[in-house]
Amino acid sequence: MTQLDVRPMAGNTGDGDPADGMRAKGLSGNSVGLLGSAVIGVSTVAPVYCLTSTLGSTAGEVGLQMPAVFLAGFLPMLLVAFAYRELNKVMPDCGTSFTWTVKAFGPKVGWMCGWGLVIATIIVLSNLAGVATSYFWLLAGEITGSDDVAALDGNKAVHIVTCLALVALATVISYRGMTATKGVQYALVGLQLVVLAVFVAMAFGKAGSTDFPTSADFSWSWLNPFAVQSFGAFTAGLSLSIFMYWGWDACLTANEETTGSTRTPGRAALVAMIVLVGSYLATGVAAQMVVGSGDKGLGLANPDTSDNVFAALAGPVMGPALGILLFVAVLASAAASLQTTFIPVARTVLAMSTYEALPASYSKVHERFRTPGRATVMAGVATGVFYTVMTLVSEHVLVDTIYALGLMICFYYALTAFACVWYFRAEVLRSGRNLLFKGLFPLVGGLLLSAVFTKTLVDMWDPAYGSGSSVLGMGSVFVIGVGLLLLGVVIMFAMRWRNPAF
């Protein structure tokens, strides 16, 4: 048995003291405050990138009820955030979901929860690197006024080399520690939020103008999720909405490096969530008011522009000069998220290695920078290799892998929520606060995400889901999603044979 005691309830005093059995990992403590932690949470989500890539597809699913779906997606994430906060108070461990589910349910469930987080993060990192690369060349083309420069993104060799360079740069910054990470993030997150605010203000100002014939008058029904035409459309929009909030928990994985590690990360997560939902609602309402949610012209659901809404709206809404800033904001959003997304994967791998669930070599912390150096480099290499192979083999497979991401997200978030309920099961009836924050809220959040997980699993079986590819009659998204989870089971049993103590 390792020092991480896997017996349920072991070490839980119920009075907020850290649980017994946690191992120190040598990370740099007190490196991040409340603001820095919240910025890391917002940055990892990449709000401007999420908006440009999902506004159109969400509008295509639910029409003018898009803001309502953003609120609906916020609810389970908020409820799960309470679970993270309560667990972090008694176990401020950078392994977060892995450590907590091990303490609640034992090593096998905990290992799979950690695997779900790690594999989801690697997929996101590769996607972010690809998006940052595309916007790098798109922005270069806008600045130079050269279509040939912008077209370099379509050159597979140039695209891959640029992508690997961005991954390497992000790896180096993350490797150098939380202080370097925090400084870069203040600039990048500040830039994207300011530009987003300018876009929202200008969109409100131009709504109803004759220059925008598809604009729509605001209605409070936009905030009513029950007005969505069908349950199928609602669940499809909800899946997209949940993806838009993924990553806020990065500030929890930096808990051992945060001032007031038992309380600050949980508060930072809630601050990040409020900033995100506010940004999404304001942008969604403003965009619908200025161009509507139809599939004609500048309408958000136009299939020709729905996968990159801001590229279509930048010039018309903000003008040629300011419109370039929106391209810069999307690039900054993807680049910022690319860099901070290394935090959860590296620290989860560090924790899993420290508790002997992974090879001991990944538990090494850099003597100078006090970061999980080997785990960070591993994440960078895995991201670069994964993206390069997928791009060279089949871009359809890469797209389907991204579609399978929602399965991983719901998997480990739901397990963490249930871990909170089970870990605190002896305390939930001691007070009204405990009943809500340690019992009811996490339970409802876990059940909602489990429902989305099940519905997504069923939808993925259809070959039409994702790129439209199939394997033996099954949708390739289903094969990839389930296959990656089963790969985790195989690796888990291999590690069980190698490290039987855990």
Coordinates of C-alpha atoms in Angstrom, one line a residue, residues 50-51 167 407 417 421 471 484-485 494:
C50 CA -14.6 28.4 -27.9
L51 CA -17.0 31.2 -29.0
V167 CA 3.8 23.2 -28.8
L407 CA -17.1 11.5 -23.6
A417 CA -18.7 14.7 -8.4
V421 CA -20.8 12.6 -2.4
V471 CA -15.6 1.0 -38.5
L484 CA -9.4 5.3 -25.7
L485 CA -11.1 4.4 -22.5
A494 CA -0.1 -3.3 -17.1

